[in-house]
Each structure stands twice: as structure tokens, then as C-alpha cells.
CSV table of C-alpha atoms and ligand atoms in Angstrom, one decimal:
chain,number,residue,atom,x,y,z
A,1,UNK,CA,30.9,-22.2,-22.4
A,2,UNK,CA,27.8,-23.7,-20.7
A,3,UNK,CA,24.4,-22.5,-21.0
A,4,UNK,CA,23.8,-19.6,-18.4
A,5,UNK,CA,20.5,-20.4,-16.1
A,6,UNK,CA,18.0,-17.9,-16.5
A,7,UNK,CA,16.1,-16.8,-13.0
A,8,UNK,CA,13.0,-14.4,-13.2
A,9,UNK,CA,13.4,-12.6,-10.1
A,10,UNK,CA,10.2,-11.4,-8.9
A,11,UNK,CA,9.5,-8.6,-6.1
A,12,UNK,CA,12.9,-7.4,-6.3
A,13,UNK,CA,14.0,-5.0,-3.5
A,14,UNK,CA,17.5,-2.9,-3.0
A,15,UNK,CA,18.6,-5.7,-0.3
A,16,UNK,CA,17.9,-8.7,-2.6
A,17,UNK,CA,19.1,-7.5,-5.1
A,18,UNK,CA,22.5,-6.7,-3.0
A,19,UNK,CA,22.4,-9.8,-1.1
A,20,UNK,CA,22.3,-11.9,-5.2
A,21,UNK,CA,24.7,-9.4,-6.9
A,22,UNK,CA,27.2,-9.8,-4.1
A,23,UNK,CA,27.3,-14.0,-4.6
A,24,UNK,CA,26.3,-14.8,-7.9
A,25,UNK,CA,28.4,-16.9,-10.8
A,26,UNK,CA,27.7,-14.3,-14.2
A,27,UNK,CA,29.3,-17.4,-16.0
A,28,UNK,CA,26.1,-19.6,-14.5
A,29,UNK,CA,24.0,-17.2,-14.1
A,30,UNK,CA,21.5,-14.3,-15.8
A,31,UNK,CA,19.1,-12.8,-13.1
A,32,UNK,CA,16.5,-10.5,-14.5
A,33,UNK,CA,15.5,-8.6,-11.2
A,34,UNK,CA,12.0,-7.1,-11.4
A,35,UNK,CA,10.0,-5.3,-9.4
A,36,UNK,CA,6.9,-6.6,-9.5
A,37,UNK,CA,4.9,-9.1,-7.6
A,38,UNK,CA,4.9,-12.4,-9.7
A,39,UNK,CA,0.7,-12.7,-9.9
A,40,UNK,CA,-1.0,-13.8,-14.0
A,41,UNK,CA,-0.7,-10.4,-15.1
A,42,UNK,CA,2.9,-10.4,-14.6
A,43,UNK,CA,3.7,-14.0,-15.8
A,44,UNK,CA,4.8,-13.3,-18.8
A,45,UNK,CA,8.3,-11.9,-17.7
A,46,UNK,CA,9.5,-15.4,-16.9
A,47,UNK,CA,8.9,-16.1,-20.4
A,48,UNK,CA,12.6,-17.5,-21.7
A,49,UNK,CA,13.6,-18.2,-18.3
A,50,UNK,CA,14.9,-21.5,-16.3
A,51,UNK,CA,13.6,-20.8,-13.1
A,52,UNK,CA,11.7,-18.2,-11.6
A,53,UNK,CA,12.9,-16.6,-8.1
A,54,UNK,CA,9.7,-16.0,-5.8
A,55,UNK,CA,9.1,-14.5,-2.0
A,56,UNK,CA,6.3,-14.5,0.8
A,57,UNK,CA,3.9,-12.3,-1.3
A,58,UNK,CA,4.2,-13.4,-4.6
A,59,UNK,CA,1.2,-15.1,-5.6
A,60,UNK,CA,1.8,-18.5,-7.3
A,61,UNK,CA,-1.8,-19.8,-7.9
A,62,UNK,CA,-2.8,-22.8,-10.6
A,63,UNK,CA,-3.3,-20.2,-13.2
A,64,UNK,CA,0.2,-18.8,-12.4
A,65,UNK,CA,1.7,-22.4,-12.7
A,66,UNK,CA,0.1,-23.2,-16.0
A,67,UNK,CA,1.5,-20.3,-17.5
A,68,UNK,CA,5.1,-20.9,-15.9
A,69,UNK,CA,4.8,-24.5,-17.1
A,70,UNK,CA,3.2,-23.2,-20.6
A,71,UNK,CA,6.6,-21.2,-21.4
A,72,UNK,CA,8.8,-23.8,-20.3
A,73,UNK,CA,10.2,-22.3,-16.5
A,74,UNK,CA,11.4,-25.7,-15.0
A,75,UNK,CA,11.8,-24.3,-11.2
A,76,UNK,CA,10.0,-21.7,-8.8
A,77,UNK,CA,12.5,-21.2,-6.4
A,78,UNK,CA,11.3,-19.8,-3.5
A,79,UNK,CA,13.9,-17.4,-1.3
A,80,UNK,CA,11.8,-18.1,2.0
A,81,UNK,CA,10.9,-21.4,4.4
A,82,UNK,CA,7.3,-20.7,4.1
A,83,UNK,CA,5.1,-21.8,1.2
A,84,UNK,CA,1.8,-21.0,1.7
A,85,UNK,CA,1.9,-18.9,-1.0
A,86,UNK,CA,2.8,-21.9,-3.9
A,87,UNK,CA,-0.4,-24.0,-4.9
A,88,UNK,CA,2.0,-27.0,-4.2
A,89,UNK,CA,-1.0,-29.7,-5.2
A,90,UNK,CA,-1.5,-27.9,-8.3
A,91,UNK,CA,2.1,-27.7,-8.9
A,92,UNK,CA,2.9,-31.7,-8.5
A,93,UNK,CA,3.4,-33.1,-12.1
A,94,UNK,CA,3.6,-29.7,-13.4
A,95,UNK,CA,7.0,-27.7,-12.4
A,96,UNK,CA,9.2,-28.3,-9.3
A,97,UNK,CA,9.5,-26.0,-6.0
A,98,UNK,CA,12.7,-25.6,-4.2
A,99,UNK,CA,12.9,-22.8,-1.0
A,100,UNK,CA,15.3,-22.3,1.9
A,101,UNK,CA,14.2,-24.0,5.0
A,102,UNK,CA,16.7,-22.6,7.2
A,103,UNK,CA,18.6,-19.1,6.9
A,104,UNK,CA,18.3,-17.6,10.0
A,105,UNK,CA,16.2,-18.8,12.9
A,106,UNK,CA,18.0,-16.1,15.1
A,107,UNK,CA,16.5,-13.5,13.4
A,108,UNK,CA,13.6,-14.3,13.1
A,109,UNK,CA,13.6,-15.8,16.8
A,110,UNK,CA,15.5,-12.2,17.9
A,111,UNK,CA,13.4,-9.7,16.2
A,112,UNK,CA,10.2,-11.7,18.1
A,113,UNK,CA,12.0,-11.0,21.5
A,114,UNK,CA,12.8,-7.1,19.9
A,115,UNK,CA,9.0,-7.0,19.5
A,116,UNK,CA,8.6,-8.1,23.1
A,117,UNK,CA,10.4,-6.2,25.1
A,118,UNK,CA,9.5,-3.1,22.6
A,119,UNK,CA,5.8,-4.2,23.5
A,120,UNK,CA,6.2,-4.8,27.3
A,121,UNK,CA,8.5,-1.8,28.4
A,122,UNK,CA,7.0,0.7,26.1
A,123,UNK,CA,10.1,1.5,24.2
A,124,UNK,CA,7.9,2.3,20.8
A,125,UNK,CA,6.5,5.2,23.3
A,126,UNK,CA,9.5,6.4,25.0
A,127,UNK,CA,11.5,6.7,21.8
A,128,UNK,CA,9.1,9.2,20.1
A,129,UNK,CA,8.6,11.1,23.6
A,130,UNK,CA,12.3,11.6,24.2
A,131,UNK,CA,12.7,12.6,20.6
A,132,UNK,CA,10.2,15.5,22.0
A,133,UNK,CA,11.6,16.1,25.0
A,134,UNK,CA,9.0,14.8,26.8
A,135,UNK,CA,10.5,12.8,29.7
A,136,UNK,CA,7.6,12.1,31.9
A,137,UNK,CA,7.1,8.2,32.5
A,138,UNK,CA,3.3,8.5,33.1
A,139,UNK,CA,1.7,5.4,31.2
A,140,UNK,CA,5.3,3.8,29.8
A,141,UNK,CA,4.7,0.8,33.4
A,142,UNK,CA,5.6,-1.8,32.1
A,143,UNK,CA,6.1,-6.0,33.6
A,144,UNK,CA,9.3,-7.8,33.9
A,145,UNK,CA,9.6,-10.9,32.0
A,146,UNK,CA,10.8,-12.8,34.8
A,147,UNK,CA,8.7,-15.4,36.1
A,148,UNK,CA,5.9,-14.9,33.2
A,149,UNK,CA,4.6,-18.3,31.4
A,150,UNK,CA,5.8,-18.1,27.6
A,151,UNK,CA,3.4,-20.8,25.4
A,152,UNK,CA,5.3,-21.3,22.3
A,153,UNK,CA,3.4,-23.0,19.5
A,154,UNK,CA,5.6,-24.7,17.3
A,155,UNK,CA,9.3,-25.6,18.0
A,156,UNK,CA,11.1,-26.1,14.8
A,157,UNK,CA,14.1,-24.4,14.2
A,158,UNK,CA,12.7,-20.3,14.9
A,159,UNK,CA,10.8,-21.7,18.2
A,160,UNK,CA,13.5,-23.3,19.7
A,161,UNK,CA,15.6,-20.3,19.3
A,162,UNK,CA,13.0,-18.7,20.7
A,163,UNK,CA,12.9,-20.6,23.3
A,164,UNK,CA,16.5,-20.6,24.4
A,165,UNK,CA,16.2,-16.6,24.3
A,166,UNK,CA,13.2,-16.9,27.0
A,167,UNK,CA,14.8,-19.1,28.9
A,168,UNK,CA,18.0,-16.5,29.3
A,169,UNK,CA,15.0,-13.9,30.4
A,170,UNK,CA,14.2,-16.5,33.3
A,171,UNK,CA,10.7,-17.3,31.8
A,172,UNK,CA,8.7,-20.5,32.4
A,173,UNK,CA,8.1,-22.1,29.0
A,174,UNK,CA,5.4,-24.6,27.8
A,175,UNK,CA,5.2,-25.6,24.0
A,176,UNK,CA,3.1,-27.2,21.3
A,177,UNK,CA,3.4,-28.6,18.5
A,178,UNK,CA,1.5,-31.0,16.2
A,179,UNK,CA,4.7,-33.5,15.8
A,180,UNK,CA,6.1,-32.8,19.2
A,181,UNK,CA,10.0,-33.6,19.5
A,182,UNK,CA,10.6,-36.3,21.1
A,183,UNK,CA,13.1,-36.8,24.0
A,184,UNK,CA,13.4,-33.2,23.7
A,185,UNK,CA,13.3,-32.1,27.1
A,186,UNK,CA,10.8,-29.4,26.0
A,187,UNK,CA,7.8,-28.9,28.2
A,188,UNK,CA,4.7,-30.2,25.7
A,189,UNK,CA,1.3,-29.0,26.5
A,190,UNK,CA,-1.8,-29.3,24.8
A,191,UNK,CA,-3.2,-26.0,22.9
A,192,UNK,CA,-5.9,-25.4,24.9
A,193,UNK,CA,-3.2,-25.5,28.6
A,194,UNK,CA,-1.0,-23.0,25.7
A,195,UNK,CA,-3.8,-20.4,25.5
A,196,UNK,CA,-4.9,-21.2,29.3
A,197,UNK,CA,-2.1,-20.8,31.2
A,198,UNK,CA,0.4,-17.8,28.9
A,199,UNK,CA,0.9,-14.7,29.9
A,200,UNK,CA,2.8,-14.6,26.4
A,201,UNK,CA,2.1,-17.0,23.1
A,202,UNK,CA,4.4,-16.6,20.7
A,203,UNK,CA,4.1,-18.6,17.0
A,204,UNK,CA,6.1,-20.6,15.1
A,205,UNK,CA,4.4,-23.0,13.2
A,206,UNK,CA,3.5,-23.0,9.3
A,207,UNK,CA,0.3,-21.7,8.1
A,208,UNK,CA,-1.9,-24.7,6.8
A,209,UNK,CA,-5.3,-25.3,5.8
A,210,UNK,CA,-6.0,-26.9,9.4
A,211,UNK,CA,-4.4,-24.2,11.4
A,212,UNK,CA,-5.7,-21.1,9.3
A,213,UNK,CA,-7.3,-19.1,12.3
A,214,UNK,CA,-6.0,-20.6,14.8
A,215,UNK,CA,-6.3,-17.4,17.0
A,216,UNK,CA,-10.2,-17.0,16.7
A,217,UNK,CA,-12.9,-15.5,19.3
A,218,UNK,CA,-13.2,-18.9,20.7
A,219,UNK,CA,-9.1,-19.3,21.7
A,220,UNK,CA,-9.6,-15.7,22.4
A,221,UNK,CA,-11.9,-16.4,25.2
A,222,UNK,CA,-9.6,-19.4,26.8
A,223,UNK,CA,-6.4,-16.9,27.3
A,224,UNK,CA,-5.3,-15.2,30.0
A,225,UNK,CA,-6.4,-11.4,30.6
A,226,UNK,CA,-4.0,-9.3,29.0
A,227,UNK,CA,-1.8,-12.0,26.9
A,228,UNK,CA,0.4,-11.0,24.6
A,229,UNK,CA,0.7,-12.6,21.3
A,230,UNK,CA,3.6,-12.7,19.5
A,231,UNK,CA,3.5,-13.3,15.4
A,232,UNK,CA,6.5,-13.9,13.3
A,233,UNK,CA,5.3,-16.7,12.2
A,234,UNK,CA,2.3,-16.0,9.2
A,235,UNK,CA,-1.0,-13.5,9.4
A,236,UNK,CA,-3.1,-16.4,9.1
A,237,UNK,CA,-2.7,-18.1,11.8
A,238,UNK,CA,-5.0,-14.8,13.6
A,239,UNK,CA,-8.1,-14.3,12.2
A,240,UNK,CA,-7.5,-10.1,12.6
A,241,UNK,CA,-11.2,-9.5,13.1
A,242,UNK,CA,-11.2,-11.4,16.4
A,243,UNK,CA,-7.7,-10.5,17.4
A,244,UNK,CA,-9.2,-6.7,17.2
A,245,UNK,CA,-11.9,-7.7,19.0
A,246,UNK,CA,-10.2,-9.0,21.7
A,247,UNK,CA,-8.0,-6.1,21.9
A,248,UNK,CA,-11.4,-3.4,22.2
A,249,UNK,CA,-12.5,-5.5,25.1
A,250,UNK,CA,-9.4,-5.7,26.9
A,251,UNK,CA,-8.6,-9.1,27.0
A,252,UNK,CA,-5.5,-9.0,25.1
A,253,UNK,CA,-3.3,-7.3,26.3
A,254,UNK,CA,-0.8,-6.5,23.7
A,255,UNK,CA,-0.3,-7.7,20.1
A,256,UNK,CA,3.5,-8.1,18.2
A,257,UNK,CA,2.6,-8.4,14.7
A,258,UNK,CA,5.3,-9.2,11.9
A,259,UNK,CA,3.0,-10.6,9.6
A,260,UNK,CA,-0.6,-10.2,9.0
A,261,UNK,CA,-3.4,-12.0,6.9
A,262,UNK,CA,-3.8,-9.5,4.8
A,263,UNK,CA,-0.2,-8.5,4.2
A,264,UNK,CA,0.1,-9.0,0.5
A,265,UNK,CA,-1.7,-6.0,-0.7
A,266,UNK,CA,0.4,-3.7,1.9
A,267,UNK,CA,3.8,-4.9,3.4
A,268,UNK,CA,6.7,-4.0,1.8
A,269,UNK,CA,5.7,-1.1,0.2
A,270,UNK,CA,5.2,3.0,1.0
A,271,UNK,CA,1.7,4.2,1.5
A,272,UNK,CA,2.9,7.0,4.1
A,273,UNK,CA,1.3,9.5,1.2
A,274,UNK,CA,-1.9,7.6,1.2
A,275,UNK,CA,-5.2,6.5,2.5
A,276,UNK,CA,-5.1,2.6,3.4
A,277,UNK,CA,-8.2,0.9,2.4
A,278,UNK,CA,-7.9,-1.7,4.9
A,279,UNK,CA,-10.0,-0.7,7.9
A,280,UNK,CA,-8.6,-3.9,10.1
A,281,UNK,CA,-5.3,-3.4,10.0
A,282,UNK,CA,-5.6,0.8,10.5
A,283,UNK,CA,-8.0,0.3,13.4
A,284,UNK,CA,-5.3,-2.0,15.0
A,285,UNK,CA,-2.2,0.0,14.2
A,286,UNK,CA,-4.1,3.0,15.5
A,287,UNK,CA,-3.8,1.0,18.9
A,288,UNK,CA,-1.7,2.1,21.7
A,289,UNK,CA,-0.6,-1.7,22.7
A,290,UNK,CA,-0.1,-3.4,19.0
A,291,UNK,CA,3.4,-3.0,17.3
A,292,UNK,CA,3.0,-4.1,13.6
A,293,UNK,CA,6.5,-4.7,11.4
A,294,UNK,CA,6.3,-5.3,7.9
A,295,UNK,CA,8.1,-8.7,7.8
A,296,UNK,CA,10.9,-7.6,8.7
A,297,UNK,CA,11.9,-10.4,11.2
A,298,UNK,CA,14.4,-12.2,8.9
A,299,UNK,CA,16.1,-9.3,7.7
A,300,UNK,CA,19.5,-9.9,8.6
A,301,UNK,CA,23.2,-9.3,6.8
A,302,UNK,CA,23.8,-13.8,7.6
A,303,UNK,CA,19.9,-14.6,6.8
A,304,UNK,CA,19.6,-12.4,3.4
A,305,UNK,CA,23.5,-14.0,2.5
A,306,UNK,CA,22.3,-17.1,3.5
A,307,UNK,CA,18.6,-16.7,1.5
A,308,UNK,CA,20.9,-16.1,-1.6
A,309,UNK,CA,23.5,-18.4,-1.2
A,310,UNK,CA,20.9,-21.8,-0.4
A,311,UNK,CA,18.7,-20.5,-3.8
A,312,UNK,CA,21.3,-19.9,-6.0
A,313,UNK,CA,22.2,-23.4,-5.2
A,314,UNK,CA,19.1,-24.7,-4.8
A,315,UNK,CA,18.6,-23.2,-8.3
A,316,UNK,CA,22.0,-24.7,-9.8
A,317,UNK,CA,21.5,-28.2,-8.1
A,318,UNK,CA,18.2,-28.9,-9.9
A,319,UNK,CA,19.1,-27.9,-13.2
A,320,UNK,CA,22.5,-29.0,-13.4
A,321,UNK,CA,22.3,-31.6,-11.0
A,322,UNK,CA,19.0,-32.9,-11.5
A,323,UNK,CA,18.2,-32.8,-7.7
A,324,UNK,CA,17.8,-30.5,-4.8
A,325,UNK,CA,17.0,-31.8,-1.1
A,326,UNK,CA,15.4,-28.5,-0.7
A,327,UNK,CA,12.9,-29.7,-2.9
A,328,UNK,CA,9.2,-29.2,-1.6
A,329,UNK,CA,6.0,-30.9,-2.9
A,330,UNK,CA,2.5,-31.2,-1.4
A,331,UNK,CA,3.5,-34.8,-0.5
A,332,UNK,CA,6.6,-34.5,1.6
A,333,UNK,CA,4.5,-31.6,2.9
A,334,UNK,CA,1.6,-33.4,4.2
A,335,UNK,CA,1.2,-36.9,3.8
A,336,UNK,CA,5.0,-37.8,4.1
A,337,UNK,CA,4.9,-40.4,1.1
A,338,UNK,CA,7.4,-38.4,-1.2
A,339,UNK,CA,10.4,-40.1,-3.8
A,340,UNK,CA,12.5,-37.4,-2.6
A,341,UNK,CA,13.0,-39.5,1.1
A,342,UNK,CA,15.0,-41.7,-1.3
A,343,UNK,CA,17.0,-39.2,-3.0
A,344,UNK,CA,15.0,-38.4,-6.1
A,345,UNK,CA,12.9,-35.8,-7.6
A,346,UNK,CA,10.0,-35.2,-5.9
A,347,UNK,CA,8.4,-36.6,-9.1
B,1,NAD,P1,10.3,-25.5,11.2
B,1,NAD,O1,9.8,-26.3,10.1
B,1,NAD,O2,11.7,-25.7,11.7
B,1,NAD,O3,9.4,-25.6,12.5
B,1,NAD,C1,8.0,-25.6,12.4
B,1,NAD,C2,7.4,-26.4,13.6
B,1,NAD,O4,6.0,-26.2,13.6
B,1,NAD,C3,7.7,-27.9,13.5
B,1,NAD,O5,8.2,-28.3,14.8
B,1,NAD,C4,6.4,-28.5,13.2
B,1,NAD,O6,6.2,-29.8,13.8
B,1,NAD,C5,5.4,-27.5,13.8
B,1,NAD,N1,4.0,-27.5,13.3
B,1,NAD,C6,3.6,-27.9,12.1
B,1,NAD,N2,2.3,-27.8,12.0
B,1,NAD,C7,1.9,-27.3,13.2
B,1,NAD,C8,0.6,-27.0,13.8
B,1,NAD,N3,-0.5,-27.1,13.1
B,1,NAD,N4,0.6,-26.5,15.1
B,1,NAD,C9,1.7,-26.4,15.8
B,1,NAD,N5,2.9,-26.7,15.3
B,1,NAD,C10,3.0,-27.2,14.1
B,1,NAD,O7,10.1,-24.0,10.7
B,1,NAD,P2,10.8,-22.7,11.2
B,1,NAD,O8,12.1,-22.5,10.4
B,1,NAD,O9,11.0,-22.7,12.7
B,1,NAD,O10,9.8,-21.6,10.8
B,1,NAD,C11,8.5,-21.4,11.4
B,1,NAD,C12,7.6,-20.5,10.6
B,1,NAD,O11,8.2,-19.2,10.7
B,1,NAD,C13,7.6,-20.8,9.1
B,1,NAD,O12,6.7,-21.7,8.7
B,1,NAD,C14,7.3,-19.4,8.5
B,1,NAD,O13,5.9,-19.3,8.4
B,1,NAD,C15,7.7,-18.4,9.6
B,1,NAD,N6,8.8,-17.5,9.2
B,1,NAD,C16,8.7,-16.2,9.2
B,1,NAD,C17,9.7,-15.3,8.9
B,1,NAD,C18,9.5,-13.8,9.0
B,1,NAD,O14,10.4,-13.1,8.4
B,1,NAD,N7,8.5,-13.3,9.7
B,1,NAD,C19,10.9,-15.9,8.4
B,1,NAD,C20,11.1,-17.3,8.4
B,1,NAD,C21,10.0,-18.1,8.8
């Protein structure tokens, strides 16, 4: 019998662990599910393994990637699009990185609208007065979304969902993007006309180096009066101490956070017993008009099937195979001048 492939899952959770145990080969496979975050002081689990099976939070720094490399793991196989998280230019040379670039952009796209409408019609508020039996309406006005501008920054796969779902809601929609789509049919503006002329941004680009902040007090000061912003996207994009800021003084009007900068030492975990040391994200929870989910937006059935089903064979294509065109390395990333465009490793 062949060799089984041994995956180090880290920051295992009941639904990934359901989504994996439902789909995967026991003859190909052995998945060690733990609970941790994968970070240096919990390295040394993936010691024996093939691959190691990471998500958004999971901290994959140089010093993480030398001790992968050190014991031998051949893969870090990320269950997510994003990669911010991977020191990909630390990584190059030393062990390869596969993810999923597509799972789910409706759910992701979907939960953004869910946030919206929540947001706008007050339904956060109404749900726990009800629950009371408190039906008065005083404070629960809300605005249609008929009619109102939607800037969408970045319209990949999630934006362009997005998109489709505003148009549905009758909105008028103006996009950017650094590599704009051409012949697209999509109404391209610059960033500055995005944060000029929205009564609603939404994002849906990648978190980079360049873009880190994006949403600072200077944008700030170019929006509308009472925008809403919209993040599915990453927490970075916002720099949290400006979007706070903007929120005291009124200007924005509402805030739809899935993710957050700060997200890694909170999300996904149960701190309703205790005292959160981050004064930033209590001060904006603690507001009336900012809904904050824990990353929840691609938690689907079809995207955690399809999260599972794209690594397990991301994971089994690169090891068996010797190649997976989900392969990710800080050259196809950035500067475009990759192997992998002609069907080889990435190095
Ligand atoms: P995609 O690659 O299909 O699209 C990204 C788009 O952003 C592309 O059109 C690209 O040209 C554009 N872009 C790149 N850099 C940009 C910049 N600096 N400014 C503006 N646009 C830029 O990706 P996708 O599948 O649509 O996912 C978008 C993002 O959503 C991911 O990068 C990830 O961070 C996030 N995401 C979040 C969740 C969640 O659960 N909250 C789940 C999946 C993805």
C-alpha cells in the first residue's frame, strides 16, 4: 500500500474538522487535527508530517518556515484565498504554499449584503427588542438601498458577486481596482471618485504591503457624511484607530466589520467570561452603528466542502503529482515572472 500523506492540521474547529472527515481518503491520508494556532511555539507538532494544513490566523513567519523546512514538512497548505498571513518571500526556495483561491464567492459576497441590510434597517436592534417585547420603532429609521452609490474596491471573484447582488437592490455601482478588468462593462473609477462619491464602499481586494491602511484619516476625510463601509475583505485594509475616529465625529455613518486588524489574538474564540484587552475593538463594538462578525463570511455547507475538497487535493496533487496550479509564491504574487505560468513548480 502507498505511503499515507501526513497533514498537521492547525486551528482545528468542529466544522473543519466535519467538512475534512466527511471527504477524506484514510488510504491517502492521516490528518492530525489540533487545536492550536500554528505560531514557533507550536511548530513542533508538524514534526513527521508531509504537509501542514493552515487558516487566516495561523501565523506562518520566517522563523515558522525554517522550522517547517528544518523537520522536513514539504507543503503549507493553506484552507483560505488570502495569504497575508504566509511570509511567501521567505518561503521561496524553502517549502511550497498551495491555498484555495475560490470556494465560495457567494458567501462571502452574501454575508456582506447580510451585514448591510442588518446595518441599514437596524435588524441587529429590532431582533433583541422584540425578543423583549419591546415593539416601539423609535430610532430603528433606516434608508432604502435603492438609488444609493455602492463603490466597490476590488472586483475579483467576491466583488463581482457583490456586485451582481447590488445591482438586484437597484443600486448605482462604481468600482476600482488596481488591474481593472478589461472590457468588463464595470463602471471603473479612480479611488479617490470611490471614497468621494459612495454612500456605501464595500472591500474586496487582498491585503498587501501597498494597500495596508487604505481606510486612514486622510480617505476618511474624502467620503461622504455617513458612508458605510463594508469589510469582508481583511482588517488591514482600515487602520481601526481612524475608522473609530471617524465614527466619534460622525462622519461615518455605519461600519460592517467581518474582519479586523487585530483579529488574530480574538476571532474565533470565546472571551464572553472575560475582560478584552483590546480597547479599539471594545470601544467600536460598544457602538450603536458598527456590526462586527468574527469571520464568519465564508462559512457556508458548499464553501467549507469546497475549502476541503480543493486542499485535500491541492495537498495530493503536489506530493503525488509533483504540481498544483493552486500553487502560490511571492512571484506569481507580485511581480508576475513565476515557472508555474508554464506549468511547473513555482521553483
Ligand atoms: P480575487 O483575487 O478574485 O479578486 C481580488 C481583486 O482585487 C482582483 O480583481 C485584483 O485585481 C484586485 N486588487 C488587487 N490589489 C488591489 C488593490 N491594491 N486595490 C484594489 N484592488 C486590488 O479575490 P476574491 O476571491 O474576490 O477575494 C477577495 C478578498 O476577500 C481576498 O483577498 C480575501 O482577503 C477576502 N476573503 C475574505 C473571506 C472572509 O471569510 N471574510 C473569505 C474569502 C476571501
Amino acid at each position: 500500500m502507498a505511503e499515507k500523506i501526513k497533514i498537521a492540521f492547525f486551528d482545528t474547529k468542529d466544522y473543519d474538522r466535519e467538512a475534512f472527515d466527511a471527504l477524506y481518503d484514510r488510504d491517502a491520508f492521516e490528518i492530525s487535527y489540533y487545536d492550536t494556532r500554528l505560531m514557533a511555539d507550536t511548530c513542533a507538532l508538524a514534526n513527521g508530517s508531509d504537509a501542514v494544513c493552515v487558516f487566516v490566523n495561523d501565523s506562518v513567519d520566517e522563523t515558522v518556515i525554517k522550522c517547517l523546512a528544518g523537520m522536513g514538512v514539504k507543503l503549507i497548505a493553506l484552507r483560505c484565498a488570502g495569504y497575508n498571513n504566509v511570509d511567501i518571500e521567505k518561503a521561496y526556495g524553502r517549502i511550497h504554499v498551495v491555498r484555495v483561491p475560490a470556494y465560495s464567492p457567494y458567501a462571502v459576497a452574501e454575508h456582506a449584503m447580510a451585514l448591510l441590510l442588518t446595518s441599514v434597517r437596524r435588524i441587529h436592534k429590532a431582533y433583541i427588542r422584540t425578543r423583549d417585547f419591546n415593539f416601539s420603532l423609535n430610532g430603528l429609521t433606516g434608508f432604502d438601498l435603492h438609488g444609493k452609490t455602492v463603490g466597490i474596491v476590488g472586483t475579483g471573484k467576491i466583488g463581482r458577486v457583490f456586485m451582481d447582488i447590488c445591482r438586484g437592490f437597484g443600486m448605482n455601482i462604481i468600482a476600482y481596482d488596481k488591474f481593472p478588468a478589461k472590457d468588463s462593462g464595470i463602471n471603473y473609477v479612480t479611488l479617490d471618485e470611490v471614497w468621494e462619491n459612495s454612500d456605501i464602499i464595500s472591500f474586496h481586494c487582498p491585503l498587501t504591503d501597498e494597500n495596508t491602511h487604505m481606510v486612514n484619516a486622510e480617505s476618511i476625510a474624502k467620503m461622504k457624511k455617513g458612508v458605510v463601509l463594508i469589510n469582508t475583505s481583511r482588517g488591514g485594509l482600515i487602520d481601526s484607530e481612524a475608522l473609530l475616529e471617524g465614527i466619534k465625529s460622525r462622519k461615518i455613518g455605519a461600519a460592517c466589520l467581518d474582519v479586523y486588524e487585530e483579529e488574530g489574538n480574538v476571532f474565533f474564540h470565546d472571551f464572553s467570561g472575560h475582560i478584552v484587552d483590546d480597547d479599539t475593538l471594545a470601544r467600536l463594538i460598544s457602538m450603536p452603528n458598527v456590526i462586527v462578525s468574527s469571520h464568519q463570511a465564508f462559512l457556508t455547507r458548499e464553501a467549507l466542502s469546497n475549502i476541503a475538497a480543493t486542499t485535500l487535493e491541492n495537498v495530493r496533487g503536489f506530493l503525488k503529482d509533483g504540481l498544483s496550479p493552486n500553487e502560490v509564491c511571492y512571484k506569481c504574487a507580485r511581480l508576475n515572472t513565476c515557472d508555474q505560468k508554464h506549468g511547473q513548480k513555482c521553483f
